[in-house]
Amino acid sequence: MIDLTHHWVGILCLIVFTASYLLVFLEDKINLRKSKPMLLAAGIIWGCIAVYYTATGNNEAVAEGMRHSFLEYAELFFFLLVTMTYINALMERGVFDALRLWLVARGFTYRQLFWVTGGLAFLLSPVADNLTTALILCAVILAVANGHKQFVLASCVNIVVAANAGGAFSPFGDITTLMIWQKGMVPFWEFFQLFLPALVNFLVPALIMQFSVSKEVPPQHGLLDIQVKIGGRFMVVLFVSTIITAILFHTILGIPPVFGMLTGLAYLKLYGFFLNRRARHWQHKNDNPPVGEDANEFDVFSRVAHVEWDTLFFFYGVIMAVGGLGFVGYLALTSELIYNQYGFTAANTVIGMVSAIIDNIPVVYAILTMNPQMPHEQWLLITLTAGVGGSLLSIGSAAGVALMGQAKEHYTFMGHLKWTPVIALGYFASVGVHLMING
């Protein structure tokens, strides 16, 4: 590769990436989906690189560099596609609605609900991803709030912090942890060394924020009986089996985990075939199927259609664009600047805070592409900080952005910002705990 960081090609690529990311940052203001500027930026960046290398007669190097970045995206794409399909299938079967009803009907006080929803966010996000977890539990909060604005604000902040913290100690909990695992920087079981630091990150601000929440019992009204559709509970078993398959494929056989996830998709498709036959049998046998029997056939591909495609294409744009900047030479230059001059611990701690402003996905992918020669505990540190640093601001994570839309009258940027000093206290406490027990 040729260093083009001071050439017009490199400067133009940097300008294009910066401009596209500015549009991503302003997504909510201009209503332009984030995938659009990033897809365009990726094409322009690699196109500029290809123009230069073609003129020098070395365009094969560009094709090889593009294939390398695209292969990394393909693994991430199919992994996430399977996960999102399962989550959508569980939502269609009413599994999450049943969970929400169960929580609402328990008769918890506002403060108890604050802790229950935060605790569930911390425990569910390692499997169900932090965005889905936050949306489900925010729905619980809104269902019982009864106009209690302070309860909604504190609980939403708590859910965002807990979901991001829970996602940091599992390869399945966040896109960045998945990227680090698939790259082989941290083995699967060693992610759980971050459990205690992540727990501290959640508990420190929660212990302080709880005093702003009332101990009153919210009124219960308008609760509807929700039943999980036929097959919903078994789909939970299949999802867990899929995760286990991916882990075993990777840890025992050395096969990339994406192949285990695609094998798990076959579990769901075969079970969908069984459900369809059962539905047709009941329709043929009896015009009034039993309670809970879904007369409509289960369509796996309709669940795939409901996947968040904008997010998946955004990941493509990010990975290809950052890969192009790395090909130009900017990532090697950045690695030299931040890691050699400031040291691993300081750099990784600051990078985590930066991820509250700049999405952690391009940040982590850039670090993986740089591949600085960090010790194992520092790879764990950047996994932690990139995962939980986004909690510092409401715009710093997908969970926070989603909840601003879901509870927009109560959970706002400024409302979250009020608790940022408390969240920062938990952030630095988690870094300290990690360095103490792992470093």
Short mmCIF file of C-alpha atoms in Angstrom, two decimals:
data_model
loop_
_atom_site.label_atom_id
_atom_site.label_comp_id
_atom_site.label_asym_id
_atom_site.label_seq_id
_atom_site.Cartn_x
_atom_site.Cartn_y
_atom_site.Cartn_z
CA MET A 1 0.00 0.00 0.00
CA ILE A 2 1.08 3.55 -0.74
CA ASP A 3 0.85 6.30 1.89
CA LEU A 4 -1.65 8.77 0.45
CA THR A 5 -2.35 10.73 3.64
CA HIS A 6 -0.84 13.91 2.14
CA HIS A 7 -2.00 13.28 -1.41
CA TRP A 8 -5.17 14.82 -2.87
CA VAL A 9 -6.75 11.35 -2.90
CA GLY A 10 -6.30 10.88 0.83
CA ILE A 11 -7.43 14.41 1.69
CA LEU A 12 -10.55 14.03 -0.47
CA CYS A 13 -11.38 10.68 1.13
CA LEU A 14 -11.07 12.23 4.59
CA ILE A 15 -13.34 15.15 3.61
CA VAL A 16 -15.95 12.77 2.16
CA PHE A 17 -15.94 10.60 5.28
CA THR A 18 -16.22 13.61 7.59
CA ALA A 19 -19.07 15.13 5.60
CA SER A 20 -20.99 11.84 5.47
CA TYR A 21 -20.57 11.28 9.18
CA LEU A 22 -21.81 14.79 9.88
CA LEU A 23 -24.99 13.87 8.01
CA VAL A 24 -25.26 10.71 10.12
CA PHE A 25 -24.91 12.79 13.26
CA LEU A 26 -27.72 15.09 12.06
CA GLU A 27 -30.03 12.20 11.12
CA ASP A 28 -32.80 13.18 13.52
CA LYS A 29 -32.65 16.84 12.46
CA ILE A 30 -32.76 16.40 8.68
CA ASN A 31 -34.66 13.08 8.54
CA LEU A 32 -32.05 11.48 6.27
CA ARG A 33 -31.53 7.80 7.09
CA LYS A 34 -27.95 7.20 8.19
CA SER A 35 -27.24 4.44 5.67
CA LYS A 36 -27.59 6.78 2.67
CA PRO A 37 -24.59 9.09 3.21
CA MET A 38 -22.39 6.21 4.42
CA LEU A 39 -23.16 4.03 1.38
CA LEU A 40 -22.30 6.95 -0.90
CA ALA A 41 -19.15 7.78 1.07
CA ALA A 42 -17.88 4.18 0.82
CA GLY A 43 -18.33 4.22 -2.96
CA ILE A 44 -16.64 7.59 -3.42
CA ILE A 45 -13.69 6.73 -1.15
CA TRP A 46 -12.86 3.44 -2.87
CA GLY A 47 -13.55 5.02 -6.26
CA CYS A 48 -10.96 7.74 -5.60
CA ILE A 49 -8.44 5.16 -4.42
CA ALA A 50 -9.09 3.01 -7.50
CA VAL A 51 -8.55 6.01 -9.82
CA TYR A 52 -5.08 6.61 -8.36
CA TYR A 53 -4.03 2.94 -8.32
CA THR A 54 -5.32 2.33 -11.86
CA ALA A 55 -3.20 5.23 -13.09
CA THR A 56 -0.16 3.58 -11.47
CA GLY A 57 -1.05 0.15 -12.90
CA ASN A 58 -1.68 -1.53 -9.54
CA ASN A 59 -5.46 -1.80 -9.36
CA GLU A 60 -5.27 -5.43 -8.14
CA ALA A 61 -4.18 -4.13 -4.73
CA VAL A 62 -7.39 -2.08 -4.50
CA ALA A 63 -9.56 -5.07 -5.35
CA GLU A 64 -7.79 -7.14 -2.68
CA GLY A 65 -8.25 -4.39 -0.08
CA MET A 66 -11.95 -4.06 -0.89
CA ARG A 67 -12.49 -7.83 -0.66
CA HIS A 68 -10.82 -7.86 2.74
CA SER A 69 -13.17 -5.19 4.13
CA PHE A 70 -16.21 -6.69 2.42
CA LEU A 71 -15.53 -10.16 3.86
CA GLU A 72 -15.44 -8.68 7.36
CA TYR A 73 -18.76 -6.96 6.67
CA ALA A 74 -20.31 -10.15 5.26
CA GLU A 75 -19.56 -12.06 8.46
CA LEU A 76 -21.07 -9.28 10.58
CA PHE A 77 -24.07 -8.92 8.26
CA PHE A 78 -25.19 -12.54 8.37
CA PHE A 79 -24.54 -12.80 12.11
CA LEU A 80 -26.77 -9.79 12.78
CA LEU A 81 -29.34 -10.90 10.22
CA VAL A 82 -29.91 -14.16 12.10
CA THR A 83 -30.05 -12.41 15.48
CA MET A 84 -32.52 -9.77 14.26
CA THR A 85 -34.68 -12.44 12.60
CA TYR A 86 -34.96 -14.36 15.86
CA ILE A 87 -35.80 -11.19 17.81
CA ASN A 88 -38.49 -10.28 15.28
CA ALA A 89 -39.89 -13.82 15.44
CA LEU A 90 -40.12 -13.64 19.24
CA MET A 91 -41.85 -10.28 18.99
CA GLU A 92 -44.35 -11.67 16.47
CA ARG A 93 -45.12 -14.59 18.79
CA GLY A 94 -45.84 -12.12 21.63
CA VAL A 95 -42.98 -13.23 23.91
CA PHE A 96 -41.87 -9.69 24.77
CA ASP A 97 -45.44 -8.43 25.13
CA ALA A 98 -46.07 -11.19 27.66
CA LEU A 99 -42.94 -10.17 29.57
CA ARG A 100 -44.11 -6.57 29.64
CA LEU A 101 -47.56 -7.56 30.94
CA TRP A 102 -46.02 -9.73 33.64
CA LEU A 103 -43.89 -6.84 34.88
CA VAL A 104 -46.76 -4.35 34.85
CA ALA A 105 -49.08 -6.70 36.75
CA ARG A 106 -46.66 -7.40 39.63
CA GLY A 107 -47.69 -4.32 41.62
CA PHE A 108 -44.16 -2.91 42.01
CA THR A 109 -43.57 0.62 43.31
CA TYR A 110 -42.01 3.20 41.01
CA ARG A 111 -38.63 2.74 42.67
CA GLN A 112 -38.89 -1.05 42.48
CA LEU A 113 -39.76 -0.79 38.78
CA PHE A 114 -36.72 1.46 38.36
CA TRP A 115 -34.53 -1.36 39.70
CA VAL A 116 -36.39 -4.23 38.04
CA THR A 117 -36.28 -2.69 34.56
CA GLY A 118 -32.64 -1.66 35.00
CA GLY A 119 -31.67 -5.11 36.25
CA LEU A 120 -33.50 -6.81 33.39
CA ALA A 121 -31.82 -4.47 30.90
CA PHE A 122 -28.44 -5.48 32.30
CA LEU A 123 -29.27 -9.22 32.13
CA LEU A 124 -31.16 -9.30 28.82
CA SER A 125 -28.87 -7.14 26.69
CA PRO A 126 -26.02 -9.71 26.61
CA VAL A 127 -28.35 -11.93 24.57
CA ALA A 128 -31.08 -9.76 23.02
CA ASP A 129 -28.78 -6.78 22.19
CA ASN A 130 -28.99 -3.45 23.97
CA LEU A 131 -31.32 -1.71 21.48
CA THR A 132 -34.09 -4.34 21.58
CA THR A 133 -33.79 -4.67 25.35
CA ALA A 134 -34.08 -0.92 25.89
CA LEU A 135 -37.17 -0.62 23.68
CA ILE A 136 -38.98 -3.47 25.44
CA LEU A 137 -38.32 -2.17 28.95
CA CYS A 138 -39.08 1.44 28.03
CA ALA A 139 -42.52 0.20 26.93
CA VAL A 140 -42.98 -1.17 30.46
CA ILE A 141 -42.03 2.18 31.97
CA LEU A 142 -44.44 4.09 29.73
CA ALA A 143 -47.25 1.61 30.46
CA VAL A 144 -47.19 2.32 34.19
CA ALA A 145 -45.86 5.90 34.32
CA ASN A 146 -49.29 7.57 34.65
CA GLY A 147 -47.75 10.97 33.91
CA HIS A 148 -44.85 10.54 36.37
CA LYS A 149 -42.22 12.43 34.34
CA GLN A 150 -39.32 12.10 36.78
CA PHE A 151 -39.86 8.35 36.97
CA VAL A 152 -39.79 8.02 33.18
CA LEU A 153 -36.64 10.15 32.83
CA ALA A 154 -34.67 8.42 35.56
CA SER A 155 -35.80 4.96 34.43
CA CYS A 156 -34.94 5.63 30.77
CA VAL A 157 -31.48 6.85 31.72
CA ASN A 158 -31.08 3.79 33.94
CA ILE A 159 -32.19 1.44 31.15
CA VAL A 160 -29.76 2.99 28.64
CA VAL A 161 -26.84 2.71 31.09
CA ALA A 162 -27.78 -0.84 32.12
CA ALA A 163 -28.35 -2.07 28.56
CA ASN A 164 -25.02 -0.66 27.35
CA ALA A 165 -23.21 -2.06 30.39
CA GLY A 166 -24.80 -5.48 29.99
CA GLY A 167 -23.91 -5.55 26.31
CA ALA A 168 -20.24 -4.89 27.08
CA PHE A 169 -19.47 -8.26 28.69
CA SER A 170 -20.99 -10.46 25.97
CA PRO A 171 -20.09 -10.89 22.28
CA PHE A 172 -23.83 -10.86 21.52
CA GLY A 173 -24.67 -7.74 23.51
CA ASP A 174 -23.29 -5.04 21.23
CA ILE A 175 -22.02 -4.70 17.67
CA THR A 176 -18.58 -3.66 18.92
CA THR A 177 -18.14 -6.70 21.17
CA LEU A 178 -19.25 -8.91 18.30
CA MET A 179 -16.66 -7.30 16.02
CA ILE A 180 -13.90 -7.77 18.59
CA TRP A 181 -14.87 -11.43 19.12
CA GLN A 182 -15.10 -12.23 15.41
CA LYS A 183 -11.71 -10.61 14.87
CA GLY A 184 -10.25 -12.96 17.50
CA MET A 185 -8.91 -10.22 19.78
CA VAL A 186 -10.77 -11.58 22.84
CA PRO A 187 -11.87 -15.24 23.19
CA PHE A 188 -15.56 -15.81 23.95
CA TRP A 189 -15.31 -16.78 27.62
CA GLU A 190 -12.86 -14.00 28.47
CA PHE A 191 -15.48 -11.33 27.74
CA PHE A 192 -17.06 -12.33 31.04
CA GLN A 193 -14.04 -10.91 32.86
CA LEU A 194 -15.79 -7.60 32.20
CA PHE A 195 -18.90 -8.63 34.14
CA LEU A 196 -17.87 -6.96 37.40
CA PRO A 197 -16.64 -3.70 35.79
CA ALA A 198 -19.87 -3.56 33.74
CA LEU A 199 -21.95 -4.20 36.86
CA VAL A 200 -20.17 -1.32 38.62
CA ASN A 201 -20.86 0.90 35.60
CA PHE A 202 -24.58 0.17 36.01
CA LEU A 203 -24.85 0.21 39.81
CA VAL A 204 -22.95 3.41 40.65
CA PRO A 205 -25.28 5.83 38.82
CA ALA A 206 -28.36 3.70 39.62
CA LEU A 207 -27.70 3.90 43.36
CA ILE A 208 -27.65 7.70 43.11
CA MET A 209 -30.53 8.13 40.65
CA GLN A 210 -32.91 5.92 42.65
CA PHE A 211 -33.46 8.71 45.21
CA SER A 212 -35.16 10.82 42.54
CA VAL A 213 -37.83 8.13 42.05
CA SER A 214 -40.94 7.92 44.21
CA LYS A 215 -41.88 4.89 46.33
CA GLU A 216 -45.54 5.19 45.36
CA VAL A 217 -47.37 2.28 43.74
CA PRO A 218 -48.56 3.18 40.21
CA PRO A 219 -52.25 2.62 39.45
CA GLN A 220 -53.06 -0.47 37.40
CA HIS A 221 -55.67 -0.01 34.72
CA GLY A 222 -56.24 -1.04 31.14
CA LEU A 223 -54.17 -4.24 31.43
CA LEU A 224 -55.04 -6.70 28.68
CA ASP A 225 -54.48 -10.43 28.83
CA ILE A 226 -51.66 -11.31 26.45
CA GLN A 227 -50.92 -14.89 25.49
CA VAL A 228 -47.75 -16.09 23.81
CA LYS A 229 -48.62 -17.58 20.44
CA ILE A 230 -47.99 -21.24 19.74
CA GLY A 231 -44.27 -21.88 19.33
CA GLY A 232 -43.10 -18.68 21.02
CA ARG A 233 -41.57 -20.34 24.07
CA PHE A 234 -39.84 -23.00 21.98
CA MET A 235 -38.38 -20.26 19.76
CA VAL A 236 -36.63 -18.93 22.86
CA VAL A 237 -35.04 -22.39 23.23
CA LEU A 238 -34.05 -22.37 19.56
CA PHE A 239 -32.47 -18.91 19.92
CA VAL A 240 -30.39 -20.06 22.89
CA SER A 241 -29.45 -23.21 20.94
CA THR A 242 -28.35 -21.04 18.02
CA ILE A 243 -26.07 -19.00 20.26
CA ILE A 244 -24.61 -22.19 21.75
CA THR A 245 -24.02 -23.55 18.24
CA ALA A 246 -22.12 -20.40 17.25
CA ILE A 247 -20.00 -20.58 20.39
CA LEU A 248 -19.17 -24.27 19.90
CA PHE A 249 -18.37 -23.80 16.21
CA HIS A 250 -15.91 -21.05 17.07
CA THR A 251 -14.30 -22.30 20.30
CA ILE A 252 -14.07 -26.04 19.57
CA LEU A 253 -13.96 -26.33 15.77
CA GLY A 254 -12.32 -23.00 14.97
CA ILE A 255 -15.13 -22.14 12.52
CA PRO A 256 -16.21 -18.49 12.26
CA PRO A 257 -19.26 -18.01 14.53
CA VAL A 258 -21.39 -16.69 11.65
CA PHE A 259 -21.67 -20.25 10.31
CA GLY A 260 -23.07 -21.39 13.64
CA MET A 261 -25.64 -18.60 13.52
CA LEU A 262 -26.71 -19.53 9.99
CA THR A 263 -27.07 -23.13 11.13
CA GLY A 264 -29.30 -21.82 13.90
CA LEU A 265 -31.41 -20.01 11.30
CA ALA A 266 -32.09 -23.44 9.84
CA TYR A 267 -33.53 -24.45 13.25
CA LEU A 268 -36.03 -21.60 13.01
CA LYS A 269 -36.91 -22.31 9.39
CA LEU A 270 -37.53 -26.01 10.08
CA TYR A 271 -39.63 -25.19 13.12
CA GLY A 272 -41.56 -22.69 11.02
CA PHE A 273 -42.33 -25.54 8.60
CA PHE A 274 -43.68 -27.56 11.53
CA LEU A 275 -45.83 -24.64 12.74
CA ASN A 276 -47.26 -24.12 9.26
CA ARG A 277 -48.25 -27.75 8.94
CA ARG A 278 -49.87 -27.60 12.37
CA ALA A 279 -51.79 -24.43 11.46
CA ARG A 280 -53.04 -25.94 8.22
CA HIS A 281 -54.06 -29.11 10.10
CA TRP A 282 -56.21 -27.14 12.56
CA GLN A 283 -57.76 -25.07 9.80
CA HIS A 284 -58.69 -28.21 7.92
CA LYS A 285 -59.96 -30.05 10.99
CA ASN A 286 -61.77 -27.27 12.81
CA ASP A 287 -62.95 -23.82 11.79
CA ASN A 288 -62.38 -22.67 15.40
CA PRO A 289 -58.79 -23.49 16.37
CA PRO A 290 -57.88 -23.76 20.09
CA VAL A 291 -57.00 -20.64 22.07
CA GLY A 292 -53.45 -19.60 21.30
CA GLU A 293 -53.35 -21.51 18.02
CA ASP A 294 -52.29 -19.08 15.33
CA ALA A 295 -54.44 -19.51 12.25
CA ASN A 296 -51.93 -17.50 10.20
CA GLU A 297 -48.89 -19.40 9.04
CA PHE A 298 -45.52 -18.42 10.45
CA ASP A 299 -43.42 -16.89 7.67
CA VAL A 300 -39.69 -16.73 8.42
CA PHE A 301 -39.04 -14.45 5.47
CA SER A 302 -41.57 -11.91 6.70
CA ARG A 303 -39.50 -11.76 9.90
CA VAL A 304 -36.39 -11.19 7.78
CA ALA A 305 -38.22 -8.38 5.98
CA HIS A 306 -38.76 -6.60 9.32
CA VAL A 307 -35.03 -6.56 10.08
CA GLU A 308 -33.54 -3.08 10.54
CA TRP A 309 -32.05 -2.85 7.05
CA ASP A 310 -30.99 0.77 7.42
CA THR A 311 -28.70 -0.26 10.29
CA LEU A 312 -27.21 -3.17 8.33
CA PHE A 313 -26.45 -0.98 5.31
CA PHE A 314 -25.04 1.68 7.61
CA PHE A 315 -22.60 -0.93 8.93
CA TYR A 316 -21.60 -1.71 5.34
CA GLY A 317 -20.87 1.94 4.64
CA VAL A 318 -18.90 2.36 7.87
CA ILE A 319 -16.77 -0.76 7.43
CA MET A 320 -15.99 -0.07 3.78
CA ALA A 321 -15.32 3.64 4.34
CA VAL A 322 -13.08 3.09 7.35
CA GLY A 323 -11.36 0.27 5.46
CA GLY A 324 -10.67 2.75 2.67
CA LEU A 325 -9.17 5.28 5.09
CA GLY A 326 -7.00 2.50 6.46
CA PHE A 327 -5.89 1.61 2.93
CA VAL A 328 -4.92 5.25 2.36
CA GLY A 329 -2.83 5.24 5.56
CA TYR A 330 -4.80 7.35 8.01
CA LEU A 331 -5.39 4.59 10.56
CA ALA A 332 -1.69 3.79 10.88
CA LEU A 333 -1.05 7.50 11.37
CA THR A 334 -3.78 7.73 14.02
CA SER A 335 -2.49 4.65 15.83
CA GLU A 336 0.96 6.21 15.98
CA LEU A 337 -0.49 9.44 17.35
CA ILE A 338 -2.84 8.22 20.08
CA TYR A 339 -1.28 4.99 21.31
CA ASN A 340 2.46 5.63 21.06
CA GLN A 341 2.25 9.15 22.48
CA TYR A 342 -0.41 8.77 25.18
CA GLY A 343 -0.25 5.12 26.20
CA PHE A 344 -2.87 2.39 25.98
CA THR A 345 -4.84 3.05 29.17
CA ALA A 346 -5.25 6.80 28.65
CA ALA A 347 -6.02 6.38 24.95
CA ASN A 348 -8.61 3.63 25.43
CA THR A 349 -10.31 5.54 28.24
CA VAL A 350 -10.59 8.71 26.13
CA ILE A 351 -11.73 6.74 23.08
CA GLY A 352 -14.61 5.36 25.15
CA MET A 353 -15.67 8.90 26.04
CA VAL A 354 -15.39 9.96 22.40
CA SER A 355 -17.83 7.18 21.50
CA ALA A 356 -20.53 9.20 23.28
CA ILE A 357 -20.30 11.66 20.37
CA ILE A 358 -19.00 9.54 17.50
CA ASP A 359 -20.71 6.17 17.05
CA ASN A 360 -18.63 3.41 18.64
CA ILE A 361 -18.87 1.14 15.59
CA PRO A 362 -16.54 3.12 13.28
CA VAL A 363 -14.30 3.87 16.26
CA VAL A 364 -13.87 0.20 17.18
CA TYR A 365 -13.56 -0.92 13.56
CA ALA A 366 -10.83 1.68 13.06
CA ILE A 367 -8.95 0.32 16.09
CA LEU A 368 -9.33 -3.26 14.84
CA THR A 369 -8.00 -2.18 11.46
CA MET A 370 -5.06 -0.37 13.09
CA ASN A 371 -4.42 -3.51 15.18
CA PRO A 372 -2.13 -1.83 17.74
CA GLN A 373 0.01 -4.30 19.65
CA MET A 374 -1.91 -3.97 22.90
CA PRO A 375 -1.77 -6.46 25.79
CA HIS A 376 -4.86 -8.58 26.44
CA GLU A 377 -6.20 -6.46 29.30
CA GLN A 378 -6.15 -3.38 27.03
CA TRP A 379 -8.29 -5.12 24.41
CA LEU A 380 -10.70 -5.86 27.23
CA LEU A 381 -10.51 -2.21 28.30
CA ILE A 382 -11.41 -0.85 24.86
CA THR A 383 -14.24 -3.41 24.72
CA LEU A 384 -15.57 -2.03 28.00
CA THR A 385 -15.10 1.68 27.32
CA ALA A 386 -16.48 1.57 23.78
CA GLY A 387 -19.51 -0.32 25.07
CA VAL A 388 -20.37 1.87 28.06
CA GLY A 389 -18.95 5.22 26.95
CA GLY A 390 -22.01 5.84 24.79
CA SER A 391 -24.11 6.09 27.96
CA LEU A 392 -22.59 9.48 28.77
CA LEU A 393 -24.94 11.18 26.30
CA SER A 394 -28.38 10.18 25.03
CA ILE A 395 -27.08 10.34 21.45
CA GLY A 396 -24.09 8.15 22.29
CA SER A 397 -25.78 4.80 21.72
CA ALA A 398 -28.54 3.26 19.64
CA ALA A 399 -30.47 2.54 22.85
CA GLY A 400 -30.44 6.20 23.86
CA VAL A 401 -31.46 7.49 20.45
CA ALA A 402 -34.31 4.97 20.23
CA LEU A 403 -35.65 5.88 23.68
CA MET A 404 -35.60 9.58 22.83
CA GLY A 405 -38.08 8.72 20.08
CA GLN A 406 -40.14 6.31 22.18
CA ALA A 407 -40.46 8.54 25.27
CA LYS A 408 -39.81 11.87 23.56
CA GLU A 409 -41.96 13.94 25.91
CA HIS A 410 -40.06 12.81 29.00
CA TYR A 411 -36.65 11.47 27.97
CA THR A 412 -34.62 14.15 26.18
CA PHE A 413 -31.01 15.05 25.46
CA MET A 414 -30.97 17.69 28.21
CA GLY A 415 -32.75 15.40 30.66
CA HIS A 416 -30.07 12.76 30.15
CA LEU A 417 -27.33 15.39 30.29
CA LYS A 418 -28.44 16.27 33.83
CA TRP A 419 -27.32 12.82 34.94
CA THR A 420 -24.10 12.74 32.87
CA PRO A 421 -21.80 13.55 35.85
CA VAL A 422 -23.26 10.61 37.75
CA ILE A 423 -22.91 8.33 34.71
CA ALA A 424 -19.30 9.53 34.28
CA LEU A 425 -18.64 8.53 37.89
CA GLY A 426 -19.77 5.01 37.04
CA TYR A 427 -17.69 5.07 33.84
CA PHE A 428 -14.42 5.87 35.60
CA ALA A 429 -15.28 3.50 38.46
CA SER A 430 -15.72 0.65 35.95
CA VAL A 431 -12.38 1.46 34.29
CA GLY A 432 -10.72 1.45 37.71
CA VAL A 433 -12.30 -1.89 38.68
CA HIS A 434 -11.20 -3.43 35.38
CA LEU A 435 -7.60 -2.29 35.81
CA MET A 436 -7.64 -3.54 39.38
CA ILE A 437 -8.95 -7.06 38.70
CA ASN A 438 -7.88 -7.67 35.10
CA GLY A 439 -4.89 -5.42 34.48
#
